[in-house]
Short mmCIF file of C-alpha atoms in Angstrom, two decimals:
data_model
loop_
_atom_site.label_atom_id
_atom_site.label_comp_id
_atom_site.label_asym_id
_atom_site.label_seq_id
_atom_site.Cartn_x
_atom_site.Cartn_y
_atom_site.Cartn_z
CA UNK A 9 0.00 0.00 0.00
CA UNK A 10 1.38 3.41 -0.27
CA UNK A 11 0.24 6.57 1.40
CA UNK A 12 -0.49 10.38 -0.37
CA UNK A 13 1.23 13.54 0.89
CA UNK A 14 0.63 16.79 -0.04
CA UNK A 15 2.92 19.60 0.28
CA UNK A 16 2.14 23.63 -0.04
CA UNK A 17 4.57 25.86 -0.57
CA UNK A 18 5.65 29.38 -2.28
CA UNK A 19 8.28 29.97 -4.91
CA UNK A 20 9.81 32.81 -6.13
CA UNK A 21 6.72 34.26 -7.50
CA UNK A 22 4.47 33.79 -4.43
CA UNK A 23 2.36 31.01 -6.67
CA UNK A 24 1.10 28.50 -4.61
CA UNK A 25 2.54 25.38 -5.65
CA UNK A 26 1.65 21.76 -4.39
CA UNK A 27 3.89 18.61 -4.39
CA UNK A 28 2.53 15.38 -3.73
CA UNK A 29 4.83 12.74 -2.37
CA UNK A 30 3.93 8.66 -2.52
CA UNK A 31 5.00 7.07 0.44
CA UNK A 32 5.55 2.76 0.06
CA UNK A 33 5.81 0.49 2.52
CA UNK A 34 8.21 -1.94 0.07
CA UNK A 35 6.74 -5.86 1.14
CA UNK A 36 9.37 -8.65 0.98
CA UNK A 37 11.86 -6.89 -0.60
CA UNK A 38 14.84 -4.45 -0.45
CA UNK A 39 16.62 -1.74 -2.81
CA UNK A 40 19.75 -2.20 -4.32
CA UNK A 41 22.79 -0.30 -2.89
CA UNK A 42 21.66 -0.07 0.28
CA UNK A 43 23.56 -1.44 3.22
CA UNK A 44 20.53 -0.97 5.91
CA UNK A 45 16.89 -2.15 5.27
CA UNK A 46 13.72 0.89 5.14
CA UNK A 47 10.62 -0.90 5.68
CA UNK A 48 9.24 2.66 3.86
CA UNK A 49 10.34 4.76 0.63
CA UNK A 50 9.52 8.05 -0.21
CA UNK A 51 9.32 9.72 -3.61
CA UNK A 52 7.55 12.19 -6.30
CA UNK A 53 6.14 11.36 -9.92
CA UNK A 54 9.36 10.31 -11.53
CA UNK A 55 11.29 8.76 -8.86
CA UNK A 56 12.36 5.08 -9.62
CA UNK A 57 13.94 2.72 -7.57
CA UNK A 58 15.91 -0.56 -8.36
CA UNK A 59 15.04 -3.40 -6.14
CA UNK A 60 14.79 -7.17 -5.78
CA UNK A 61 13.14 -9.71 -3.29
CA UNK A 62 13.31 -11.44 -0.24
CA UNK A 63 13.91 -15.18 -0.56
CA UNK A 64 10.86 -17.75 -2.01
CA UNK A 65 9.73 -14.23 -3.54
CA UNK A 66 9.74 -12.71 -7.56
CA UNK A 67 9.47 -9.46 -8.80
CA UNK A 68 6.65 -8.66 -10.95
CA UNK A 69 8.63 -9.25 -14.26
CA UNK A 70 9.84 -12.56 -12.50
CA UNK A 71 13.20 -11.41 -12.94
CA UNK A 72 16.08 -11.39 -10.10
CA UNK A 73 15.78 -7.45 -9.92
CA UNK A 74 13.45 -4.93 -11.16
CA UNK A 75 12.35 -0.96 -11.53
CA UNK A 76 9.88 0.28 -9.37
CA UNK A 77 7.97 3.68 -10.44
CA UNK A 78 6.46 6.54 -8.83
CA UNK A 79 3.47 7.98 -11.47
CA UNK A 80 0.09 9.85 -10.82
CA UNK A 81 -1.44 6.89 -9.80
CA UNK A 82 0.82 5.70 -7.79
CA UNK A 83 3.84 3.24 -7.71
CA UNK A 84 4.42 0.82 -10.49
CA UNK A 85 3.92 -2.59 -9.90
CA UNK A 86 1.44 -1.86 -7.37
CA UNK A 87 2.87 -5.33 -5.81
CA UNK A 88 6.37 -5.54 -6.41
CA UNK A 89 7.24 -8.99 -5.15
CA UNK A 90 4.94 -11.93 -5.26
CA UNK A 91 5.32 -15.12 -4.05
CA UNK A 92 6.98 -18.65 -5.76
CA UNK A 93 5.93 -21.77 -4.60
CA UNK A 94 8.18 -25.04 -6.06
CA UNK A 95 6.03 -27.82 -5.91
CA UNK A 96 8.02 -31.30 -5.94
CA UNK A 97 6.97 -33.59 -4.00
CA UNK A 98 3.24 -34.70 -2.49
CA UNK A 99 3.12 -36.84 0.70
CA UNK A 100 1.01 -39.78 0.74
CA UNK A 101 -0.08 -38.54 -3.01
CA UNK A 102 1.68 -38.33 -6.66
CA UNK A 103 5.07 -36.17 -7.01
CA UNK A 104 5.82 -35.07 -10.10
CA UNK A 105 8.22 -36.10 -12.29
CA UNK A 106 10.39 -32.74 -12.12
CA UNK A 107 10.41 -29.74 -10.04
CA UNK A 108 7.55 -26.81 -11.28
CA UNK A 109 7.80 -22.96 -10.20
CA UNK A 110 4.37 -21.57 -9.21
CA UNK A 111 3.54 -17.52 -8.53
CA UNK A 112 1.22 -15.75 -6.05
CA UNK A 113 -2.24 -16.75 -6.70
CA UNK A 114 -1.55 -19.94 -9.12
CA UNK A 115 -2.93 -23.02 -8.13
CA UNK A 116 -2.12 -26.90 -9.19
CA UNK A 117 -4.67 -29.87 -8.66
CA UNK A 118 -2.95 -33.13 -6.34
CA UNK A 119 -3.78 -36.41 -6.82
CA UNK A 120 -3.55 -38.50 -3.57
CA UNK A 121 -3.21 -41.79 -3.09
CA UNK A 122 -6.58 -44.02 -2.69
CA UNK A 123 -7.80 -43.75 1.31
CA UNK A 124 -6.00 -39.93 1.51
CA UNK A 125 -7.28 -36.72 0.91
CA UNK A 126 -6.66 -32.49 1.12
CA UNK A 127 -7.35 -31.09 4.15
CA UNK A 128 -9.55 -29.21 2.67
CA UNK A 129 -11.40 -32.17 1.01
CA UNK A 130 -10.37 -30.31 -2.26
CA UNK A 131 -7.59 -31.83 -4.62
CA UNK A 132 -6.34 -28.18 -5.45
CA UNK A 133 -3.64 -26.46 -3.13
CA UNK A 134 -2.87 -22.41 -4.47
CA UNK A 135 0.33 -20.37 -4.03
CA UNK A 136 -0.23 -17.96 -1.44
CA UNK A 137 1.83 -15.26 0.10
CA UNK A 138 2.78 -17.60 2.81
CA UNK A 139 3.27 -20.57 0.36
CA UNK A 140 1.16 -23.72 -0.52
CA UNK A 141 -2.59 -23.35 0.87
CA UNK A 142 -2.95 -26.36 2.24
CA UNK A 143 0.31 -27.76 1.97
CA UNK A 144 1.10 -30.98 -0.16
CA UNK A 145 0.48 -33.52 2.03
CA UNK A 146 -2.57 -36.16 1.59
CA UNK A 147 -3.88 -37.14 5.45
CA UNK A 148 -5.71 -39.80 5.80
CA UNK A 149 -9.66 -40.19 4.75
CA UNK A 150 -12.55 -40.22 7.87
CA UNK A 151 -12.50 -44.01 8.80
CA UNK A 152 -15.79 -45.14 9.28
CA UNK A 153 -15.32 -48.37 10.67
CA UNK A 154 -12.54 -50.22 13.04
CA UNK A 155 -11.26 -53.92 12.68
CA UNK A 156 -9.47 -55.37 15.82
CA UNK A 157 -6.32 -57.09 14.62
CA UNK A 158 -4.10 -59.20 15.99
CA UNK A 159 -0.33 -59.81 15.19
CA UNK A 160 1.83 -62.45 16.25
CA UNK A 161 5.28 -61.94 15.35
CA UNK A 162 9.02 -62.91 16.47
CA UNK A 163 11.65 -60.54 16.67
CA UNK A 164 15.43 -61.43 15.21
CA UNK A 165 18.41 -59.99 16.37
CA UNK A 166 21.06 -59.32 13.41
CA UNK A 167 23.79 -56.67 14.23
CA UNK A 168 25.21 -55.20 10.57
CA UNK A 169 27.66 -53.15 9.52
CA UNK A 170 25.31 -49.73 10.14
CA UNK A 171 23.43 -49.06 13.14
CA UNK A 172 19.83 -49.97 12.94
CA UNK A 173 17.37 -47.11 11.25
CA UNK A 174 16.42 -45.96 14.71
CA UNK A 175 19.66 -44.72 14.93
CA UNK A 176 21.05 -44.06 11.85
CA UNK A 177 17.92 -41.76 10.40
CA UNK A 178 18.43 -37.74 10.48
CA UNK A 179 16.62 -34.96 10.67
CA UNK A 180 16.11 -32.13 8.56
CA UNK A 181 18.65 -31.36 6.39
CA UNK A 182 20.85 -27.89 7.84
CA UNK A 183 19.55 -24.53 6.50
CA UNK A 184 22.10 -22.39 4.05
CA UNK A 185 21.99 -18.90 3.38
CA UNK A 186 21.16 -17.96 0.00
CA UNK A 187 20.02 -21.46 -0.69
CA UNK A 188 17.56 -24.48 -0.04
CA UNK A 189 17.67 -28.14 -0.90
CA UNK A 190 16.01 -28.94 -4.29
CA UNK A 191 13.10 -31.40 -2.79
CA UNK A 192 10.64 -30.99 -0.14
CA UNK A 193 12.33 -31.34 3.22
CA UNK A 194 11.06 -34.38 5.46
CA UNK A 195 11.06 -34.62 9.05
CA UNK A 196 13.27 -37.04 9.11
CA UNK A 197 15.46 -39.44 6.44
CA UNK A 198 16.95 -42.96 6.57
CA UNK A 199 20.50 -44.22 6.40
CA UNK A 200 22.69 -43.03 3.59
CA UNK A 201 19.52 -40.74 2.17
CA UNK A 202 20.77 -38.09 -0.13
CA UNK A 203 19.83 -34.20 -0.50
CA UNK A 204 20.47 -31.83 -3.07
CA UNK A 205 20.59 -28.03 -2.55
CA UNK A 206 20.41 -25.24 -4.83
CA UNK A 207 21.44 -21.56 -4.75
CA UNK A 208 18.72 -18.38 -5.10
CA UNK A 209 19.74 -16.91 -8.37
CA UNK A 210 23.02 -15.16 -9.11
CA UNK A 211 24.33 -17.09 -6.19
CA UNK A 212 27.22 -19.41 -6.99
CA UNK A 213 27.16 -22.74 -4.95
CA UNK A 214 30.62 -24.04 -3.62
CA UNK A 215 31.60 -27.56 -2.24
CA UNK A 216 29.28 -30.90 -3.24
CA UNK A 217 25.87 -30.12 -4.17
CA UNK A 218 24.48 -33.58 -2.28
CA UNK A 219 24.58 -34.70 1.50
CA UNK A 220 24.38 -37.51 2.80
CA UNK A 221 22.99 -38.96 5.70
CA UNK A 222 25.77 -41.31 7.79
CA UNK A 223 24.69 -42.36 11.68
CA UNK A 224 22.12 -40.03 12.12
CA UNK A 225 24.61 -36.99 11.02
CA UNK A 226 24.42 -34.82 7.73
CA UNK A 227 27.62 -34.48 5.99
CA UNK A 228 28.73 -30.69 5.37
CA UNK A 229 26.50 -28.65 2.98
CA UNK A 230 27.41 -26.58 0.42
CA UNK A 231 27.32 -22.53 0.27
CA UNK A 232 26.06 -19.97 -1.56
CA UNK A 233 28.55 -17.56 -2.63
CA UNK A 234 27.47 -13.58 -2.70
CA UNK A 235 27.23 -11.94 -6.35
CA UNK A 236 29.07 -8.67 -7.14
CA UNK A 237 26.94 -5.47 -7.65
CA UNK A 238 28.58 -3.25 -9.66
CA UNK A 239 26.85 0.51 -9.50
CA UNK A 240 27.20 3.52 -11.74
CA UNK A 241 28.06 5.20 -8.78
CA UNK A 242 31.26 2.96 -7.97
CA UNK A 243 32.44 3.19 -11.53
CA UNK A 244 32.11 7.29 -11.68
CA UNK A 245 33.49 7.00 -8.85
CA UNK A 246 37.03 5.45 -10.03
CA UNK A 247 36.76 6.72 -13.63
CA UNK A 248 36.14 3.89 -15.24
CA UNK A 249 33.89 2.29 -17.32
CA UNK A 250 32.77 -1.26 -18.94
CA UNK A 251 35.37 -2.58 -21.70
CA UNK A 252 32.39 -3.49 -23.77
CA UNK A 253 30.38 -0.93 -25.27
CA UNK A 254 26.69 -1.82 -24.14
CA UNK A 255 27.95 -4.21 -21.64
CA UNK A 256 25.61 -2.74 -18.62
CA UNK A 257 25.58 -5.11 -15.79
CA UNK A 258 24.41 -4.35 -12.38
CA UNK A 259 25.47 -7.77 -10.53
CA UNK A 260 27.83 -10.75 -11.58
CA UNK A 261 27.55 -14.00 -10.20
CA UNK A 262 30.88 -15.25 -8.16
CA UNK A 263 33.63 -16.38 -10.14
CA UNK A 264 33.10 -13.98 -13.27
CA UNK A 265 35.49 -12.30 -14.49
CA UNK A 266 35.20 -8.49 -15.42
CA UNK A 267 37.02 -5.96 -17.82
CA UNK A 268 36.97 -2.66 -17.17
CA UNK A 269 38.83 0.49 -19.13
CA UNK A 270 39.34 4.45 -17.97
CA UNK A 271 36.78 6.42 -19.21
CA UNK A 272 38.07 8.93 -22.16
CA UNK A 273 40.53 11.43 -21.44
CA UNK A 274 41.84 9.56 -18.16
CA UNK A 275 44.91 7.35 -17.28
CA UNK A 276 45.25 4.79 -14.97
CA UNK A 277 46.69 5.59 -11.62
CA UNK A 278 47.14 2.41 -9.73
CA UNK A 279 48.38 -0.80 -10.67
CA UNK A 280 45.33 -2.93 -10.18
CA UNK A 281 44.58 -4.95 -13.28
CA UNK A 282 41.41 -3.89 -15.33
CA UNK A 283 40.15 -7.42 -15.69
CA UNK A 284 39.72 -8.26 -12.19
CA UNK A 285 37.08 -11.10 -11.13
CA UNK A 286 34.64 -11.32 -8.05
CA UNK A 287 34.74 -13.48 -5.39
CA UNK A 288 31.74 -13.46 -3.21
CA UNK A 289 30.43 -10.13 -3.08
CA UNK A 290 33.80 -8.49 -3.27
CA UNK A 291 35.47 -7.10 -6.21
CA UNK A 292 38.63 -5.14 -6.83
CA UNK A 293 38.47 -2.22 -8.64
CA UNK A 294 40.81 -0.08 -10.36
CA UNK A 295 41.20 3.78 -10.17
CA UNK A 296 41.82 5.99 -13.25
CA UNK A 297 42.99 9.73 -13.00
CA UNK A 298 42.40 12.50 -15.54
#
């Protein structure tokens, strides 16, 4: 939602003049180039921002940033992130075959196994702004009758070379920043079960991909390395500019390597390299003096 504010003032000729300023309270996401989050921006018909979204959320162009406009009628997208839903996996129902990428407001019909049902005695679940509503999991239909059964059984003894499930299972696999695993997380996995995460976008993943579980302990997960943002600002700053004409990027992904050249009618002045790559968030960047 945003709120209206109207200011009055005089200028030099004594005309009144008013200025209305649109006032956003930005949901699940935050601006580029700032170091410290404002739950609020401020601005006047022409102000744009650049922003992107929290994680498990999409800009309205479903891109990893976007532009956010202040017009007349307000700002533009009226909601700038929305949220994705992955749906992978459907307890006591039908998974499908590969992973699928849902937005705010889509929905998908499940198909549970026979004797299981939707909470909501629906088969349809919808994206919502907190995520799957109801989640995918089938519970069990209203039984309508018991049967008393008894089971006779004998228990065997046989020590192997693992500990017995009981004690070998794990729990959930360990959070990362930046990241999730690729399938929907169980409360708990058997012996020598195996996990694979994934990094948000623009994130670079370092170390194995899969885990494993071994005697009820996850081996170590990967990480998600930061991207590089690289502003106008920063490069004014220095002098510099892209090597390639029309080469315009805001962010590089960890690992890429950049060229940059002085901008015309400067020198270099230090003796950083111009092709310099990032690592993580952090890039070096060279100076240039007129």
């Amino acid at each position: 939602f945003f709120i209206k504010v109207s200011l009055i003032y005089l200028n030099h000729l004594n005309s009144i003049l008013v200025m209305e300023t649109l006032i956003l309270k930005l949901k699940h996401g935050r601006l580029y180039y700032e170091n410290r989050y404002r739950p609020y921006l401020s601005g006047h018909t022409g102000t744009k921002y650049i922003y992107y979204c929290d994680y498990n959320y999409v800009t309205a162009s479903n891109t990893y940033w976007d532009y956010i406009y202040c017009t007349k009628e307000g700002w533009v997208p009226a909601v700038q992130c929305h949220r994705g839903c992955v749906f992978n996996y459907v307890e006591n129902g039908i998974s499908p075959s590969s992973s699928r990428k849902y937005v705010q407001d889509q929905s998908i019909k499940v198909q549970c196994y026979p004797g299981y049902s939707l909470p909501n005695k629906e088969n349809t679940i919808v994206c919502t702004e907190s995520g799957w509503s109801p989640p995918p999991k089938c519970i069990p239909s209203t039984i309508e009758y018991c049967i008393k059964v008894i089971i006779t059984y004998t228990l065997k003894l046989q020590m192997d070379k693992y500990p017995s499930d009981s004690v070998g299972k794990c729990g959930s696999p360990p959070p990362i920043d930046n990241g999730d695993i690729t399938s929907f997380p169980l409360p708990e996995y058997a012996q020598h079960s195996l996990v694979e995460y994934q990094c948000q976008s623009l994130y670079q993943l370092q170390g194995n991909k899969k885990i494993t579980c071994r005697n009820g302990e996850w081996s170590e997960p990967p990480k998600c390395l930061n991207p590089c943002v690289i502003s106008e600002e920063i490069m004014e700053r220095h002098n510099i500019m892209f090597k390639s004409i029309g080469k315009q990027k805001l962010y590089v992904p960890s690992g890429t390597m950049v060229e940059f050249k002085c901008k015309h009618g400067y020198v270099q002045a230090t003796s950083k390299p111009f092709h310099t790559t990032c690592y993580d968030g952090k890039l070096e960047f060279p100076t240039c003096r007129s």
